[in-house]
XYZ file of C-alpha atoms in Angstrom:
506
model
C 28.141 36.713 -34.506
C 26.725 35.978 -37.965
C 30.448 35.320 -39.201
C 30.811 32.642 -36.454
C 28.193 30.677 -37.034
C 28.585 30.861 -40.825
C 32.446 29.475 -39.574
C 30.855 26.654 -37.351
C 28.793 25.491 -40.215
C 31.216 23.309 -42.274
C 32.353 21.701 -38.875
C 28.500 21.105 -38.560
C 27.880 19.035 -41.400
C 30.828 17.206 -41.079
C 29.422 16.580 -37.869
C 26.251 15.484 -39.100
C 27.348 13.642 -41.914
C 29.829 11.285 -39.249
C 26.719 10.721 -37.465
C 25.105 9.577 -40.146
C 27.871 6.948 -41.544
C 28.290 5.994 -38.212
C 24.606 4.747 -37.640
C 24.928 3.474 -41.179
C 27.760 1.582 -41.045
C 26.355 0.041 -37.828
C 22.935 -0.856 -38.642
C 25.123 -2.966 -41.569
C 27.221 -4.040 -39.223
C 23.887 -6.159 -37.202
C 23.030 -6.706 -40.436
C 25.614 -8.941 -41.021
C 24.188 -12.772 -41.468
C 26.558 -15.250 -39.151
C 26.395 -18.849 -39.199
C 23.985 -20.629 -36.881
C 25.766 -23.364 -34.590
C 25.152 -26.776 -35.785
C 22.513 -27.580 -33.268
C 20.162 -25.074 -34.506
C 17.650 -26.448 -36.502
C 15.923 -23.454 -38.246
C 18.248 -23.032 -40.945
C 18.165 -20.639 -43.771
C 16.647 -23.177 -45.944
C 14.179 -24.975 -43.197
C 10.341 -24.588 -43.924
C 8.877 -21.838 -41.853
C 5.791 -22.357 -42.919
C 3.956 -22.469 -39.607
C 0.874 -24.444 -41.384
C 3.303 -26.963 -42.610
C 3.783 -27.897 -38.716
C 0.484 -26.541 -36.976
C -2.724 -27.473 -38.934
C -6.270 -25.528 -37.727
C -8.574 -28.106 -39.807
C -7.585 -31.430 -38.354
C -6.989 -33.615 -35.140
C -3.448 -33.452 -34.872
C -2.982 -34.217 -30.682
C -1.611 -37.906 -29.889
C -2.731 -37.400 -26.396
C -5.775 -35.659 -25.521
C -6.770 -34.808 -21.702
C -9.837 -37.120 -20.432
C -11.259 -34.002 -18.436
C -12.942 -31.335 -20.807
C -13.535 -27.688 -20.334
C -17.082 -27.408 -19.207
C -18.148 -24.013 -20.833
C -17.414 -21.644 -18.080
C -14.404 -21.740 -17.468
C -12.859 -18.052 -16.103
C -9.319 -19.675 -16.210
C -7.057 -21.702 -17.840
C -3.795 -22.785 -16.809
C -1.336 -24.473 -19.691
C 1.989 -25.665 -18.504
C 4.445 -26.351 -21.199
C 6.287 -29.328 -20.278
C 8.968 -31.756 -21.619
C 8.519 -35.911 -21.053
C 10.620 -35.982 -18.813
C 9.713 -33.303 -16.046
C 7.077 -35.819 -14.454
C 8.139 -34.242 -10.971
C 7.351 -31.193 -12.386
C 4.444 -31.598 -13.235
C 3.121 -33.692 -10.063
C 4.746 -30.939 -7.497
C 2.245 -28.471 -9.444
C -0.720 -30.948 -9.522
C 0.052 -31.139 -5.542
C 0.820 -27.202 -4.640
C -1.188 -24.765 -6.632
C -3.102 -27.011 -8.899
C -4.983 -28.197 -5.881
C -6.385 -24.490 -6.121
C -7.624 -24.741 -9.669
C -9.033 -27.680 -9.265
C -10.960 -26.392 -6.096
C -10.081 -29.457 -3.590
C -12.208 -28.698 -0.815
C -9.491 -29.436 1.636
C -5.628 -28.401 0.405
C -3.103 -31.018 1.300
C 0.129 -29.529 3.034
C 3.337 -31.040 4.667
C 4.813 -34.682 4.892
C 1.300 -36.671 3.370
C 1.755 -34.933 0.358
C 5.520 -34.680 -0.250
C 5.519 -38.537 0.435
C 3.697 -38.991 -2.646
C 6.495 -37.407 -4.686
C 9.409 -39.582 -5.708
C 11.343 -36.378 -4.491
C 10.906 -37.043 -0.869
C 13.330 -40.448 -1.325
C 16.049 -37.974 -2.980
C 16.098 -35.973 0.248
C 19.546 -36.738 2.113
C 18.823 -36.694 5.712
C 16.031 -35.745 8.318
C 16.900 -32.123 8.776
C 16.533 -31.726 5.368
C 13.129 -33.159 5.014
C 12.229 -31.456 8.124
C 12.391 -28.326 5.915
C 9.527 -29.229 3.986
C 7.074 -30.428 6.886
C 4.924 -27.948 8.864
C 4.007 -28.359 12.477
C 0.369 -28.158 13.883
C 1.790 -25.789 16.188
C 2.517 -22.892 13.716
C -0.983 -23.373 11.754
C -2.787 -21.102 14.156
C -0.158 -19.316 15.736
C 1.905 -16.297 14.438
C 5.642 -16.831 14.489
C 7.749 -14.414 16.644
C 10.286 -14.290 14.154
C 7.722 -12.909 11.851
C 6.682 -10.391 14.380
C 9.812 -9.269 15.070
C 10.849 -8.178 11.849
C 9.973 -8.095 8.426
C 10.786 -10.726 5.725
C 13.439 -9.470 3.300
C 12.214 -9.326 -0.201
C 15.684 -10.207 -1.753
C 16.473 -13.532 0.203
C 14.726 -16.967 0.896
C 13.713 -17.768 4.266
C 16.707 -17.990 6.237
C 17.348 -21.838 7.320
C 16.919 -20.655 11.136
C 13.452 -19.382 10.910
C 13.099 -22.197 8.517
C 14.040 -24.691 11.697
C 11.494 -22.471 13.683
C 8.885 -22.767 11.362
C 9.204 -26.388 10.733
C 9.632 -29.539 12.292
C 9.258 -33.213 12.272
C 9.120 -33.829 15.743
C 9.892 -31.926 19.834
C 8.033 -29.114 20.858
C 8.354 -25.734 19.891
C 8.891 -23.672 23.129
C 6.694 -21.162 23.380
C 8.416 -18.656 25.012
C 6.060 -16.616 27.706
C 8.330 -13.645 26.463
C 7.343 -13.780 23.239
C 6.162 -10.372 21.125
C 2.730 -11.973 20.227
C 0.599 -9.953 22.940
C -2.182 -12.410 24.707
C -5.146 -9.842 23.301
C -3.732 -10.896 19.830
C -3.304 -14.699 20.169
C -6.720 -14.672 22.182
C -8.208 -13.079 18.557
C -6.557 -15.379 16.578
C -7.842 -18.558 18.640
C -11.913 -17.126 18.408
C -11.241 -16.454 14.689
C -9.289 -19.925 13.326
C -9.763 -23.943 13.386
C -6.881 -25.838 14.569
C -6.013 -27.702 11.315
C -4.866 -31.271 11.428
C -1.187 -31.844 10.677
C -1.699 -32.690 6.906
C -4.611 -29.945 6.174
C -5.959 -26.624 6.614
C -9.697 -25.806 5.924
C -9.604 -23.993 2.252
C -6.791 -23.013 0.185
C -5.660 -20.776 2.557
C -6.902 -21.684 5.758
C -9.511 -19.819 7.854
C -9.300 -16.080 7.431
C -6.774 -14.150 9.388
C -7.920 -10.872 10.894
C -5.951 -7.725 8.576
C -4.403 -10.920 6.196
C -3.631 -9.160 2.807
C -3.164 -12.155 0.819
C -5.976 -12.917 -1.825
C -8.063 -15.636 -1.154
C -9.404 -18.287 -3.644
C -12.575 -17.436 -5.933
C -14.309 -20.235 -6.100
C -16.990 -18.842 -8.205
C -14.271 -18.517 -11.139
C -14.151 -22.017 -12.592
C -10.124 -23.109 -13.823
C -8.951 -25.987 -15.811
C -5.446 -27.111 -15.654
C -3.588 -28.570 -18.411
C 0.023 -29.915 -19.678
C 0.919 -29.503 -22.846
C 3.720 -31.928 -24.240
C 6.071 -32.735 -27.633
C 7.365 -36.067 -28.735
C 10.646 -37.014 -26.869
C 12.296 -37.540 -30.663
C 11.493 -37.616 -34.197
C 11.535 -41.294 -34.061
C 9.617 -41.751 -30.420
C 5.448 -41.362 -29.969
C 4.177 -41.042 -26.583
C 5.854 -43.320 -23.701
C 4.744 -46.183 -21.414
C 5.242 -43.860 -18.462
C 3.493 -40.811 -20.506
C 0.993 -42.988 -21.115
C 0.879 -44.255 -17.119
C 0.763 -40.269 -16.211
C -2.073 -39.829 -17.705
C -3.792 -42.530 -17.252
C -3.999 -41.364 -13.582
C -4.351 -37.921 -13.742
C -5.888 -37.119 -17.199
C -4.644 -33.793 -17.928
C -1.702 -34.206 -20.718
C -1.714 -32.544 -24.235
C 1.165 -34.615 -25.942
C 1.421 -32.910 -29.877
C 3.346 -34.274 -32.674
C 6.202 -32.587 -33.012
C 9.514 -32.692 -30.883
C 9.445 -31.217 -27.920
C 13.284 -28.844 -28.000
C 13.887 -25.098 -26.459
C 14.043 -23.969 -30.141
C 10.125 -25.548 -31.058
C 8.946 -23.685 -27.991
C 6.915 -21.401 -30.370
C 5.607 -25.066 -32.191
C 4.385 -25.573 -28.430
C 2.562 -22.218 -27.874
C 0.704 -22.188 -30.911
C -0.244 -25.915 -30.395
C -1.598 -24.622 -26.890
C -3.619 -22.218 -28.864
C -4.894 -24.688 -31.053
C -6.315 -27.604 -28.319
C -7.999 -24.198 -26.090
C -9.704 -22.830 -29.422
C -11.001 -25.758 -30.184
C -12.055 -27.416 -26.918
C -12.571 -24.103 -24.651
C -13.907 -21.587 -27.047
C -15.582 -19.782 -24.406
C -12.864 -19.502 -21.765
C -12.395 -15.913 -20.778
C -8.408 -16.097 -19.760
C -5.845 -18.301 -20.437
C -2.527 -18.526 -18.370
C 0.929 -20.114 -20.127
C 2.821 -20.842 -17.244
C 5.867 -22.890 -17.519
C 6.851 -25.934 -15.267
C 9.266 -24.232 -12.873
C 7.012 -21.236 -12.058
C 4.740 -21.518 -9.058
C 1.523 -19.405 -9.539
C -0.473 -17.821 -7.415
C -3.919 -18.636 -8.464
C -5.910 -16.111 -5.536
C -3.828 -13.067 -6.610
C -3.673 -13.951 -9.970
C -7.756 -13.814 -10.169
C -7.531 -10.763 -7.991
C -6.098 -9.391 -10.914
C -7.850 -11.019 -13.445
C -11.493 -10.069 -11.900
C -11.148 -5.800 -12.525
C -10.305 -6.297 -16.283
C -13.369 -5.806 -19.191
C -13.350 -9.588 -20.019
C -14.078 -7.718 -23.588
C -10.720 -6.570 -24.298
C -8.031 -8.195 -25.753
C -5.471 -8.619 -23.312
C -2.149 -9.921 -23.100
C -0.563 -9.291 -19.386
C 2.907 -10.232 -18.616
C 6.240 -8.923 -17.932
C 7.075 -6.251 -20.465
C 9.924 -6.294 -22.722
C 10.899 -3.331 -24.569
C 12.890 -2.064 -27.828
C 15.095 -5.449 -27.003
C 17.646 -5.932 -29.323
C 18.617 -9.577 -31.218
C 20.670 -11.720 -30.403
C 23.522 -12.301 -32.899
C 25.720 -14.445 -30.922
C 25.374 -17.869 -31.849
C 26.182 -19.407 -28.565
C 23.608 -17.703 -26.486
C 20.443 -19.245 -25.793
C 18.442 -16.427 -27.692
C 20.590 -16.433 -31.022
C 18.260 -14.322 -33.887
C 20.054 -15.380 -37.126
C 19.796 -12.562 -39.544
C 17.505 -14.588 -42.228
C 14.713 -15.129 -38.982
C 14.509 -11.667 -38.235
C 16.172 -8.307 -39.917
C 14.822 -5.963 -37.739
C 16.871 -3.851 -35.083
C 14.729 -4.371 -32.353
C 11.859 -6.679 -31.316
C 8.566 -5.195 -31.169
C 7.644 -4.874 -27.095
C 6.340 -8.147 -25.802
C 6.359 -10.093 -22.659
C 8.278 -12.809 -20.899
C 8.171 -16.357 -21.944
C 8.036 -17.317 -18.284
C 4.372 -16.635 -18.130
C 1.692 -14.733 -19.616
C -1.855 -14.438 -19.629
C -3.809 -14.021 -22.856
C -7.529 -13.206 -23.242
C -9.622 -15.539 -24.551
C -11.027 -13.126 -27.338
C -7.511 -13.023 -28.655
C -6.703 -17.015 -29.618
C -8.198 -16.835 -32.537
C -6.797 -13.901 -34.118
C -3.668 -14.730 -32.989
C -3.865 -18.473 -34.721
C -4.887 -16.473 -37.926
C -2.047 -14.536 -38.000
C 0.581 -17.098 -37.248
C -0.883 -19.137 -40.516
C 0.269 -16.179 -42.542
C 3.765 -15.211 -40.510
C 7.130 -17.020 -40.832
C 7.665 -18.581 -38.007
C 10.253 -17.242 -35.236
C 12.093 -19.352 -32.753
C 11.552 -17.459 -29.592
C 8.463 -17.871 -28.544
C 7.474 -14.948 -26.446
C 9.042 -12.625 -29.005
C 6.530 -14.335 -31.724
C 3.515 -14.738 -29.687
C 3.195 -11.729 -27.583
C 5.118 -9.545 -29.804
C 5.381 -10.244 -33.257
C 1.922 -11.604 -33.938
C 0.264 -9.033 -31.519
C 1.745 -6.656 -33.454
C -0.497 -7.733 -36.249
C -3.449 -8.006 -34.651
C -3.176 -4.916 -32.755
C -3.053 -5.446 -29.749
C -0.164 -3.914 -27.493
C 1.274 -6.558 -24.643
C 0.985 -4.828 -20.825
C 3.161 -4.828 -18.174
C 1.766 -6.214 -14.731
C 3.538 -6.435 -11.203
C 2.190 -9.674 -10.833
C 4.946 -11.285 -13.216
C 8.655 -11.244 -13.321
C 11.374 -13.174 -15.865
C 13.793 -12.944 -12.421
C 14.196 -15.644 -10.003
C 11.999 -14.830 -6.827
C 12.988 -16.449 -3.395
C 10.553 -18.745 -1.774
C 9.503 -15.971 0.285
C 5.489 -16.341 1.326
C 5.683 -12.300 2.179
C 5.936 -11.680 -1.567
C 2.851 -13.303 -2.501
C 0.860 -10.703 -0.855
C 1.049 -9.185 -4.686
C 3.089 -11.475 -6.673
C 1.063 -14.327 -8.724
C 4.121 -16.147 -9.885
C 7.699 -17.181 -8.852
C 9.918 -18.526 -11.474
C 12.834 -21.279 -11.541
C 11.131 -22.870 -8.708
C 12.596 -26.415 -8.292
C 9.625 -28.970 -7.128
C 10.800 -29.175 -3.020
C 11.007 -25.521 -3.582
C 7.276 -25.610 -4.416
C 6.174 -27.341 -1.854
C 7.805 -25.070 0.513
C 6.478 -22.340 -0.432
C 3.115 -24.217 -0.482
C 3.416 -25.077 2.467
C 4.221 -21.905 4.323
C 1.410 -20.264 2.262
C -0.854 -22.115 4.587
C 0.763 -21.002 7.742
C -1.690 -18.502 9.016
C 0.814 -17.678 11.516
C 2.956 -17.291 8.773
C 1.040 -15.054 5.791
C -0.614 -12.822 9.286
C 2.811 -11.701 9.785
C 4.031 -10.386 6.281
C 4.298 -6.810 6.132
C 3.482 -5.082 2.824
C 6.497 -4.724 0.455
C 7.368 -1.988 -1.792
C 7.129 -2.492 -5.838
C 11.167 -2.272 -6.078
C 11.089 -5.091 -3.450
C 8.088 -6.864 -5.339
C 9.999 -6.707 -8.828
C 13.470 -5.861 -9.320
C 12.863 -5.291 -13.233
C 10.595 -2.157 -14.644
C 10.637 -2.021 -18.474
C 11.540 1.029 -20.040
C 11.997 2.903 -23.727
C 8.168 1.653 -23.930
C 6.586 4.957 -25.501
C 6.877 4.423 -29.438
C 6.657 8.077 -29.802
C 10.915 8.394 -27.979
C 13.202 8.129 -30.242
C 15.790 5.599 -29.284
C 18.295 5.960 -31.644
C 21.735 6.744 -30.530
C 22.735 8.457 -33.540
C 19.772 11.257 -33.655
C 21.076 11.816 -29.595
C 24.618 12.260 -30.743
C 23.696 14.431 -33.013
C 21.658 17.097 -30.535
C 24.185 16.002 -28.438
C 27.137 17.632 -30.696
C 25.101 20.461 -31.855
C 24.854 21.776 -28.150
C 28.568 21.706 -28.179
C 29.104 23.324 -30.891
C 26.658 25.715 -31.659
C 22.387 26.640 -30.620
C 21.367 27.402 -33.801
C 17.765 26.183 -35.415
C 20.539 24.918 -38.512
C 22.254 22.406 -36.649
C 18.822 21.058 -34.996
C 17.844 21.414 -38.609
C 20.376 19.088 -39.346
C 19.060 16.144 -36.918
C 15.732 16.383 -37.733
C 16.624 14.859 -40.724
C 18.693 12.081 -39.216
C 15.494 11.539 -37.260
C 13.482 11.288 -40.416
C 15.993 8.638 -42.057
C 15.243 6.803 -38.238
C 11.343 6.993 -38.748
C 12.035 6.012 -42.748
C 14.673 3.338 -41.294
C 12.048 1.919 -38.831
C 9.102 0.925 -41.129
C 11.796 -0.408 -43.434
C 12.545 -3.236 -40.758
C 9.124 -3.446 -40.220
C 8.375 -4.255 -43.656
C 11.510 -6.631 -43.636
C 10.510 -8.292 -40.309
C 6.384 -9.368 -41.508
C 4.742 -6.975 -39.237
C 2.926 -3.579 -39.837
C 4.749 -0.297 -39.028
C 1.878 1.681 -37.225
């Protein structure tokens, strides 16, 4: 037995030592620094200075919003925008900004889609008819509701969308219908008829065994837009100017507004709530085609210790660069050397504590800056200030269908088109509707869970190749022997690309 294994053991480190050039040879391999695509303006010899673009001592804004935070404020929502997404940003001042802004009456249906240039766009009746709800289905459940549950995975189909809403007939209300009469007696002694264009509250009367979230309206919100320069040559627009003249509630900073000075835009956001809502205990970065959920989204909000430092999102983890120069997410080599981000959370939308914009400001004055702006934020500069980003349920990076059953949980929707909004606004507010939804599993919530999220796993392939050889070859304590130390020139290997990438190693 002894003679065998003393046999095995040149095979072994031959083993070992292929292992090891292989993960070498690799790693140099992703190390290799490939030429950026023209378009890409963060060059190897571009300033990445962040204080040579963000400054914490001065004025910088060329718009500032007319409305002010007040001093106790529990929320605020930032939207990054770009000039150009005015629809945008008016299909969220008419959906769920009308909940942090606390409108004592939320507009629904044709009224307010008529005030969006969208509503001319919309090619025929039937297709308008889509986004108009009839008094009839305010107060009353729908059968096709009652029937059967909502699939998580799909829209509303376009018949139960026809069933639901209507410009004009009446619906028949079949006397065969599954609503029993004891039920649609309770419903009439518990809700208001609503008038065509409103309900009473944000979510209309409340619905006996409802488990949607209603709106706090003890928890104060402020709702902003935060904005670039169109070009390096352009300041602020006639119809900027026009936008906010009416509503008031447009950041515009100097700089120009591009995918790759997203991270310009974040800090800027930063900056403005620092400075002008220093006492705000969360702050939401939502961008413009996400629909939040303000009610579940406080829900949340209301059991955390408003003293920790919190960043909540959709976790990321051990994600690797991007070296392809035609994606979207290209990481040039001379940005960042490491072989793996540190864990953050999607871009999409992200809460951030309030006791964390300062720290975080502090630490991207002494960082080189990084393109990708969730990476940087929520990873890179949390990171250095300790704090680790969590994963909640309540966000996802995927596309979620404009499915009202979702938002029994879900506080956000993402790549939401502005009709698409007001859809889902609209059948929010269908107590018939929301009474319906049954509850949906977490799989059916979120399709995405992150994983390889416990620092203390080793991830690298070559220390599992190595175990994984030495159980085909031999069980002796030597070979294991062996990998430890492969997984000691990982552990060396990590803080390495720590120390390469700006951010501690602990």
């Amino acid at each position: 037995m002894l003679g065998r294994l003393r046999s095995s053991r040149p095979l072994l480190l031959v083993a070992v030592v292929v292992c090891i050039i292989l993960y070498m040879a690799g790693h140099r391999l992703s190390s290799v620094s490939i030429e950026p695509p023209s378009f890409f303006p963060w060059t190897a010899a571009s300033d990445r200075n962040v204080s040579a673009y963000v400054s914490t001592a001065r004025q910088t804004s060329l718009l500032t919003p007319r409305e002010r935070c007040s001093g106790d404020e529990f929320l605020v929502v930032v939207v990054p925008s770009s000039p150009g997404n005015s629809q945008r940003r008016k299909a969220i001042r008419n959906t769920y900004g009308q909940w942090i802004r606390q409108v004592d009456s939320a507009t629904t249906t044709r009224k307010l889609l008529q005030l969006s240039d969208g509503w001319n766009t919309l090619n025929n009746e039937d297709e308008k008819s889509t986004y108009v709800a009839r008094k009839d289905y305010l107060d009353h459940p729908s059968p096709l509701l009652t029937n059967s549950k909502v699939s998580a995975a799909g829209d509303v189909s376009q018949g139960m969308t026809r069933e639901l809403f209507s410009l004009d007939g009446e619906h028949d209300m079949k006397d065969n219908s599954p609503i029993s009469a004891k039920s649609a007696s309770d419903e009439t002694k518990t809700a208001t008829t609503a008038s065509v264009h409103h309900t009473r509250g944000p979510l209309g009367p409340r619905v006996q065994h409802s488990t949607f979230a209603e709106l706090n309206r003890t928890l104060k919100g402020k709702l902003f837009f935060i904005l670039g320069r169109e070009n390096s040559e352009s300041g602020v627009s006639a119809s900027l100017m026009n936008e906010q003249e009416v509503y008031g509630d447009i950041i515009v900073e100097d700089f120009v507004d591009t995918y790759q000075n997203l991270t310009l835009k974040s800090l800027f956001m930063i900056k403005y709530i620092t400075n002008h809502c220093p006492d705000v205990k969360y702050v939401a970065k939502v961008d413009d085609d996400v629909f939040l959920h303000v009610p579940n989204l406080q829900r949340t909000l209301i059991t955390k210790d408003t003293s920790e430092k919190l960043i909540l999102g959709c976790l990321f983890c051990y994600v690797r660069p991007i070296l392809n120069p035609t994606s979207k997410w290209f990481s040039p080599r001379y940005m960042y050397q490491g072989d793996h981000y540190p864990n953050y959370v999607s871009g999409t939308s992200y809460v951030l504590s309030g006791n964390v914009l300062t720290p975080l400001l502090a630490a991207a004055i002494h960082t080189p800056l990084f393109h990708l702006e969730d990476v940087f934020i929520t990873g890179i500069l949390a990171r250095m200030i300790g704090v680790k980003p969590r994963d909640s349920m309540d966000f996802s990076y995927q596309t979620r269908p404009t499915n009202p059953c979702l938002y029994q949980t879900a506080s956000m929707g993402h790549e939401m088109e502005p009709l698409q909004m007001y859809k889902l606004w609209n059948m929010l507010h269908l107590r018939g509707m929301t009474s319906s939804c049954k509850p949906f599993t977490a799989a059916e919530t979120r399709g995405y869970m992150p994983s390889k999220c416990d620092a203390n796993i080793i991830h690298n392939e070559s220390v599992l190749l190595c175990m994984y050889i030495c159980i085909i070859i031999t069980t002796s304590n030597l070979c294991m022997r062996y990998c430890s130390e492969v997984k000691l020139m990982y552990a060396m290997s990590l803080r390495h690309q720590a120390y390469l990438a700006g951010w501690p190693s602990g």
